[in-house]
Coordinates of C-alpha atoms in Angstrom, one line a residue:
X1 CA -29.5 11.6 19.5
X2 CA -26.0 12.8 19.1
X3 CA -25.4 14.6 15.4
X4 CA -23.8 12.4 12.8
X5 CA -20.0 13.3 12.3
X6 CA -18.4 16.3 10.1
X7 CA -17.1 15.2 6.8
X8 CA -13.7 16.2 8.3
X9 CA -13.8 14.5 11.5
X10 CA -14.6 11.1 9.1
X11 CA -11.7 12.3 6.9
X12 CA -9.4 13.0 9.7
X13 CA -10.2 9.6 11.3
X14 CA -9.7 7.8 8.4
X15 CA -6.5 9.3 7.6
X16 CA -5.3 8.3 11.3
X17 CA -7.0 5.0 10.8
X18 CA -4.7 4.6 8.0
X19 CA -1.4 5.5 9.0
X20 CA -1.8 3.5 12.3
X21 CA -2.8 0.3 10.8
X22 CA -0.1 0.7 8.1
X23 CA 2.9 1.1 10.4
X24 CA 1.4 -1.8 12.6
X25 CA 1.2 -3.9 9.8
X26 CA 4.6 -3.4 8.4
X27 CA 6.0 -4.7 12.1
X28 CA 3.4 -7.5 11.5
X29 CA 4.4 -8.9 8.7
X30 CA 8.0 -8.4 9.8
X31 CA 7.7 -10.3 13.0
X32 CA 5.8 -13.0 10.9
X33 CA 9.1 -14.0 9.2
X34 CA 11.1 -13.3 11.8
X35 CA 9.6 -16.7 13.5
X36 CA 11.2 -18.4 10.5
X37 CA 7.7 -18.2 8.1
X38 CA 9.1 -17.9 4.9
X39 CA 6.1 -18.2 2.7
X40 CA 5.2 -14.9 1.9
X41 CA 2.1 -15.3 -0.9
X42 CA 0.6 -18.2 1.2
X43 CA 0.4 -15.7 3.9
X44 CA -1.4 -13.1 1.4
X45 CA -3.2 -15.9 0.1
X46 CA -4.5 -16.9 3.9
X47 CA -5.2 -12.7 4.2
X48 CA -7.5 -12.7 1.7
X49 CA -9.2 -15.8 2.0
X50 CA -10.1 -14.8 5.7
X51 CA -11.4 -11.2 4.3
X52 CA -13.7 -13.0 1.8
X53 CA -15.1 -15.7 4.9
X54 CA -15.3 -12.3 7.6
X55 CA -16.9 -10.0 5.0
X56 CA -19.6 -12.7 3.8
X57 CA -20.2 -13.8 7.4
X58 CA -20.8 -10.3 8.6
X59 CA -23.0 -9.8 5.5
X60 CA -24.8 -13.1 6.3
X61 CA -25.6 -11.9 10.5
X62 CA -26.5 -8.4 9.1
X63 CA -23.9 -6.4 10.5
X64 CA -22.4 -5.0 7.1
X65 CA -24.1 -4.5 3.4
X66 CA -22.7 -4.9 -0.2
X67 CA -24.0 -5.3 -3.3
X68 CA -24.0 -9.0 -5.1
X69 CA -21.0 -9.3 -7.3
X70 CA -21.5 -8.4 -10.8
X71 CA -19.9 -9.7 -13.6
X72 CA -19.7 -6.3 -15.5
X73 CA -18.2 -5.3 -12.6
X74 CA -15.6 -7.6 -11.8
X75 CA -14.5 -7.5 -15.2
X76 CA -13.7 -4.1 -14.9
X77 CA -11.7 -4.4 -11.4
X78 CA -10.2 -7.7 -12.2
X79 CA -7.0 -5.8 -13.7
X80 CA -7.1 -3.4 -10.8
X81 CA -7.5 -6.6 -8.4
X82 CA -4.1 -8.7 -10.2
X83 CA -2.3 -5.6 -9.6
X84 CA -3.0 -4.6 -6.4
X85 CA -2.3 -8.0 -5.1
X86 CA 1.0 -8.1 -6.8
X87 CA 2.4 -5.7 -5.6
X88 CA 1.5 -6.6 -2.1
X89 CA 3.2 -10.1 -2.7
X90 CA 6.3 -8.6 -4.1
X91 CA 6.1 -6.3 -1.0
X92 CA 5.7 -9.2 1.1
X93 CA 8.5 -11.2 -0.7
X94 CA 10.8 -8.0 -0.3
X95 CA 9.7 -7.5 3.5
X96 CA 10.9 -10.6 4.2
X97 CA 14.7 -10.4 2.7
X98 CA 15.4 -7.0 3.8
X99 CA 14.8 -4.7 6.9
X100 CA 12.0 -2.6 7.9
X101 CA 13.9 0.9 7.2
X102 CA 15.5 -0.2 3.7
X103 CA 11.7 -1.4 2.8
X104 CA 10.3 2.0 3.2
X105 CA 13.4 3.1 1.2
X106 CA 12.7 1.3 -1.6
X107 CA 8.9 1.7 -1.8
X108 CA 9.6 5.6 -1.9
X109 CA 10.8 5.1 -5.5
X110 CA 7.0 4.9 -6.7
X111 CA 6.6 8.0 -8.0
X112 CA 9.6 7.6 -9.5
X113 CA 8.4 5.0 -11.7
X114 CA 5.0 6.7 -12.3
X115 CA 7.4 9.7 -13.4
X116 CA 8.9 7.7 -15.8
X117 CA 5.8 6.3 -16.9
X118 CA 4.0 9.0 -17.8
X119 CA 7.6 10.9 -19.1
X120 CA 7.6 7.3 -21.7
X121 CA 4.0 7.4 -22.4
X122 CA 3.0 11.1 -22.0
X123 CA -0.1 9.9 -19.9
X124 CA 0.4 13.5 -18.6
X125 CA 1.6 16.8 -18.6
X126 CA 5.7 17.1 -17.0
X127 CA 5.4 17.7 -13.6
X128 CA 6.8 20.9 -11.6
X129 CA 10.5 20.9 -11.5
X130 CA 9.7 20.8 -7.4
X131 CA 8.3 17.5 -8.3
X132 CA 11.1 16.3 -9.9
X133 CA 14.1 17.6 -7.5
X134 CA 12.0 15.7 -4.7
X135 CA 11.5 12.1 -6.6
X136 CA 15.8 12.8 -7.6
X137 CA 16.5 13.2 -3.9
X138 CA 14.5 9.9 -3.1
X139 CA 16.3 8.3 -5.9
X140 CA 19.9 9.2 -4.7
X141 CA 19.0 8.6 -1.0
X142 CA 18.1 4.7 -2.3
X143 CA 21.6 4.5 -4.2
X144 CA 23.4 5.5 -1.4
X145 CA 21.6 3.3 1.5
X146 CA 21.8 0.6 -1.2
X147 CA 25.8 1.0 -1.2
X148 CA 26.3 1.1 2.4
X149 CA 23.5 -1.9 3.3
X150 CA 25.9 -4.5 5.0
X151 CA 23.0 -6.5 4.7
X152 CA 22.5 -6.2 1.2
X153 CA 20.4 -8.8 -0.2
X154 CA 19.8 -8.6 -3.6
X155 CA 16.6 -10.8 -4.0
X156 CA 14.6 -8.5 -1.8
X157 CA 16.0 -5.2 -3.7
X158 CA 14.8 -6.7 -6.8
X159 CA 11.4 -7.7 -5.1
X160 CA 10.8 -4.2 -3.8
X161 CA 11.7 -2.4 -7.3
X162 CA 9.7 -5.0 -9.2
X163 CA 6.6 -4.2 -5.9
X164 CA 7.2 -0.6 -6.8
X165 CA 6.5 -1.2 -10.7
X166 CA 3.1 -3.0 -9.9
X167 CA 2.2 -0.3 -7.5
X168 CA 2.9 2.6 -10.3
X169 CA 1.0 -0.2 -12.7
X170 CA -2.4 0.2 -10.1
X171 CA -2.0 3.8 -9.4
X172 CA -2.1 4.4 -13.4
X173 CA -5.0 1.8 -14.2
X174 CA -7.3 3.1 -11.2
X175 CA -6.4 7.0 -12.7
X176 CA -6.9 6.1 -16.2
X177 CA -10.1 3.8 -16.1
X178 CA -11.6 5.2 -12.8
X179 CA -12.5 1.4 -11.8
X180 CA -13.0 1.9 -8.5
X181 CA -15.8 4.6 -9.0
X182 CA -18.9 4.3 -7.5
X183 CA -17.9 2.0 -5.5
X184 CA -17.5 2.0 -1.3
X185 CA -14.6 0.6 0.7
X186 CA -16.5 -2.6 1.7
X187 CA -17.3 -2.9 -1.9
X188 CA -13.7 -2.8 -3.3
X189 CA -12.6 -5.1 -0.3
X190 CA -15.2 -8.1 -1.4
X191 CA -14.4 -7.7 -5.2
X192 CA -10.3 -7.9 -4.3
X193 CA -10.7 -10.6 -2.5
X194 CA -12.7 -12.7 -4.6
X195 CA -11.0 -11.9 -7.9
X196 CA -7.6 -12.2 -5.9
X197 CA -7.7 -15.4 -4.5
X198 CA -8.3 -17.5 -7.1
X199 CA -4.9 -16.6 -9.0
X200 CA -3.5 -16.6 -5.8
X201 CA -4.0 -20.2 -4.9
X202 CA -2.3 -20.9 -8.4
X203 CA 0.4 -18.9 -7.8
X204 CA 0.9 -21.0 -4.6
X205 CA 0.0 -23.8 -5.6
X206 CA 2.8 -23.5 -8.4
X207 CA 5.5 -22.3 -6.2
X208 CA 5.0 -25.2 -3.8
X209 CA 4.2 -22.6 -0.7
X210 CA 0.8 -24.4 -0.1
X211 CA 2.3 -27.8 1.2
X212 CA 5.3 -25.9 2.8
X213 CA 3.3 -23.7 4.1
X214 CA 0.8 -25.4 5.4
X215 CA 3.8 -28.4 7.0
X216 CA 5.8 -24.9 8.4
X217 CA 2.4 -24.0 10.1
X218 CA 1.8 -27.4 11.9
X219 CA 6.0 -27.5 12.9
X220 CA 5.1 -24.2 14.2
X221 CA 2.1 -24.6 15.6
X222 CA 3.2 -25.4 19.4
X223 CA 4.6 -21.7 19.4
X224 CA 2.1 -19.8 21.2
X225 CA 3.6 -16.5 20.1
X226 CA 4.1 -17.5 16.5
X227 CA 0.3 -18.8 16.3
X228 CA -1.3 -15.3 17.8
X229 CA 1.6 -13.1 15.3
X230 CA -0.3 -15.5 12.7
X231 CA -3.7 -14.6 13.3
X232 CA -3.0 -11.4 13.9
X233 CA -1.3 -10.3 10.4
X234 CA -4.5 -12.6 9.1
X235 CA -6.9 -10.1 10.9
X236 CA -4.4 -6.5 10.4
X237 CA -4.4 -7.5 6.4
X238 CA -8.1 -7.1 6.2
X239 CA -7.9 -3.8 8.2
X240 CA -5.6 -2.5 6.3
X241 CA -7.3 -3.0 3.0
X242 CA -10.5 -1.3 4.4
X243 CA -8.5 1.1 6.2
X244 CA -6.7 2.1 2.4
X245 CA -9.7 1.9 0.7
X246 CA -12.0 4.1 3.6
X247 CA -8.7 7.0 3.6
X248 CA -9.5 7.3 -0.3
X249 CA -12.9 7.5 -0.9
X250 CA -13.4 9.7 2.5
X251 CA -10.8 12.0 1.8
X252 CA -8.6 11.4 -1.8
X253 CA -5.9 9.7 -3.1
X254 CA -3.4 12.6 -2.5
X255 CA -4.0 12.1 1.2
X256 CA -4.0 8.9 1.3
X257 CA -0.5 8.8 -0.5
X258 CA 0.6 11.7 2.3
X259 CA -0.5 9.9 5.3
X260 CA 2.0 6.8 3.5
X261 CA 4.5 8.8 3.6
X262 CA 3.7 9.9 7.1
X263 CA 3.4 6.2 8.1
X264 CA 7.1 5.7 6.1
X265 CA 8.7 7.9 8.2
X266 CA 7.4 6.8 11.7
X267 CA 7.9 2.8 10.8
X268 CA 11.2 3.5 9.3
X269 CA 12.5 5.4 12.4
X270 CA 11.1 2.5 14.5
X271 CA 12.6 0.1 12.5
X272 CA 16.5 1.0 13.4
X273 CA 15.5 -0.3 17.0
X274 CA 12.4 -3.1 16.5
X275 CA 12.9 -6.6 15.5
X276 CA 16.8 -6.5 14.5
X277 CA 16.7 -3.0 13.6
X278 CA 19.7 -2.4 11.4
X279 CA 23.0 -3.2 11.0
X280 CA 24.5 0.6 11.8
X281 CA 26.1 1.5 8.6
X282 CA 26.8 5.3 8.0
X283 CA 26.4 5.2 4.6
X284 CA 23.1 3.1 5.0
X285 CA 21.5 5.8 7.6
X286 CA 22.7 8.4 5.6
X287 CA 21.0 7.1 2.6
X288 CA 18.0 6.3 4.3
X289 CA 17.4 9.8 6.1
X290 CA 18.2 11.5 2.1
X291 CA 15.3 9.5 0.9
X292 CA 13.3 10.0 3.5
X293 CA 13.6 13.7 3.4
X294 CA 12.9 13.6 -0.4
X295 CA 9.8 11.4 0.1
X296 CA 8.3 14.2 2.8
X297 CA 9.2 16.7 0.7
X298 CA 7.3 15.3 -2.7
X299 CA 4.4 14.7 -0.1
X300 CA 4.4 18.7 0.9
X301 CA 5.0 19.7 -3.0
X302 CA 2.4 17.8 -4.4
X303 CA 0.1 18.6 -1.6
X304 CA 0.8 22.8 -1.7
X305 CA 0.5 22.1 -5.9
X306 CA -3.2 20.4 -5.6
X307 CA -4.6 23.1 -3.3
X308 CA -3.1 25.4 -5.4
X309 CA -5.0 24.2 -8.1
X310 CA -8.1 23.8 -5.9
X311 CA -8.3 27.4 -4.9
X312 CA -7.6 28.4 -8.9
X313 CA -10.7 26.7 -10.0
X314 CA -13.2 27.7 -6.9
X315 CA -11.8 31.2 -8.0
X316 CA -12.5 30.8 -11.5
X317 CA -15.8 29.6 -10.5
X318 CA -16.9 32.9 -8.8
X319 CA -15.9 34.1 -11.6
X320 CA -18.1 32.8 -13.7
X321 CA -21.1 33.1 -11.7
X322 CA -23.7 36.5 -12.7
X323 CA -23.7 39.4 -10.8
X324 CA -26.5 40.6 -8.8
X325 CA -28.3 43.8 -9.1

């Protein structure tokens, strides 16, 4: 029998896992309303409700386990699970409206918001002033790609701020009530996707993007190209959630917000030249490449700061441990 895996080669193929699926599914989502598909939570709606039906039918012919769903339980993640899927519908919404490069750019400005968080609520100690010069740099490098888009659309800015609000929203929730712990990938995906899709159906329902959605998808449904794009941002959402959820719990959350950045850099850089690519703007490019240099560089700082502190406590450690002889 060949040996099981290292920790690290699970870690390191999760963290690859990751970043592919994520810069695919940017492109996805993109080419999605490219074909004209302008209902953006109807498609999140249709993501989760095929995760829910895949999970449970691969559950039912025994090829994957998970717990029944507690109600102590789903209590606890439902918060967690209104946030998450927020965040991807502003995303979505924002996506849509704007290109794949000024997307990235505006998602960047998470930790900006977290920053301000935890400056407004002291949640935390004040980070490093490396920290901070980092998340300024991404800051000024969205201004200035904001001022020079030609394309500037204002209702998918406002969409990707409000996306990166509910994303800094999650990020403090999970760190704060540790709701996810204890629990494994496959786990978190079933509980998302059954606490998420019931709001989401209202939420469409409301808005009028079920019957819209559903009449765009029969007008559309002669278009061979548009059906497989379809099926296959239905199929790359579930993948990604598992893929998110398998990077954190195999390696941590610090990697799995590196290996976004990573992925942010690669999709943003494809996205000048795939589907439209942008309108060439100076101003724009410059701004883009000034925030994408800031978001690397927060990456790196917060990475070097973590092992830092990593190699201070297994130090202290030894430390503390009696002598010998």
């Amino acid at each position: 029998m060949a040996p099981p895996p290292s920790s690290a080669m699970l870690g390191a193929f999760a963290a690859v896992f990751y970043g592919t699926i994520a810069v695919a599914m940017g492109f996805i989502n993109k080419a999605v309303f490219v074909y004209g598909f302008e209902e953006s939570n109807f498609l999140l709606l249709c993501q989760m409700v095929v995760t829910v039906a895949v999970l449970f039918s691969l559950r039912s012919a025994g090829r994957v386990t998970f717990a029944p769903i507690s109600l102590a339980q789903a209590k606890k993640l439902l918060p967690v699970a209104i946030l998450y899927n927020a965040n991807v519908a502003f995303a979505l919404a924002s996506l849509a409206k704007v290109s794949v490069p000024t997307y990235n750019t505006l998602k960047r400005l998470t930790p900006a918001v977290v920053l301000a968080a935890n400056k407004a609520l002291r949640l935390r100690p004040d980070p490093s002033k490396e920290v901070v010069a980092c998340i300024l740099v991404v800051v000024l490098g969205c201004l200035i790609a904001g001022y020079g888009d030609l394309e500037f659309d204002p209702r998918g800015y406002v969409m990707g701020l409000t996306s990166c609000a509910l994303q800094a929203s999650y990020l403090l929730v999970v760190e704060r009530t540790g709701a996810e712990r204890g629990l494994g990938s496959i786990d978190i995906m079933v509980y998302n996707g059954v606490l998420s899709t019931p709001p989401l159906f209202l939420v469409v329902l409301a808005t009028g993007e079920l019957g819209s959605g559903i009449e765009r998808l029969g007008a559309m449904s002669g278009d061979l190209g548009f059906i497989a794009t379809f099926v296959t941002a239905l199929l790359a959402g579930m993948l990604l959630n598992y893929a998110l959820f398998l990077c954190t719990l195999t390696n941590s959350a610090l990697t799995t917000t590196v290996v976004g950045v990573l992925k942010g850099v690669v999709s943003t850089a494809l996205g000048f030249v795939l589907l439209g690519g942008v309108d060439p703007s100076v101003t724009h490019v410059v701004g883009i490449a000034t925030n994408t240099v800031g978001g690397v560089g927060y990456s790196c700082v917060t990475y070097s700061e973590k092992q830092a502190k990593r190699r201070s406590k297994l130090k202290n450690s030894d430390l503390d441990l009696p002598s010998v002889g």
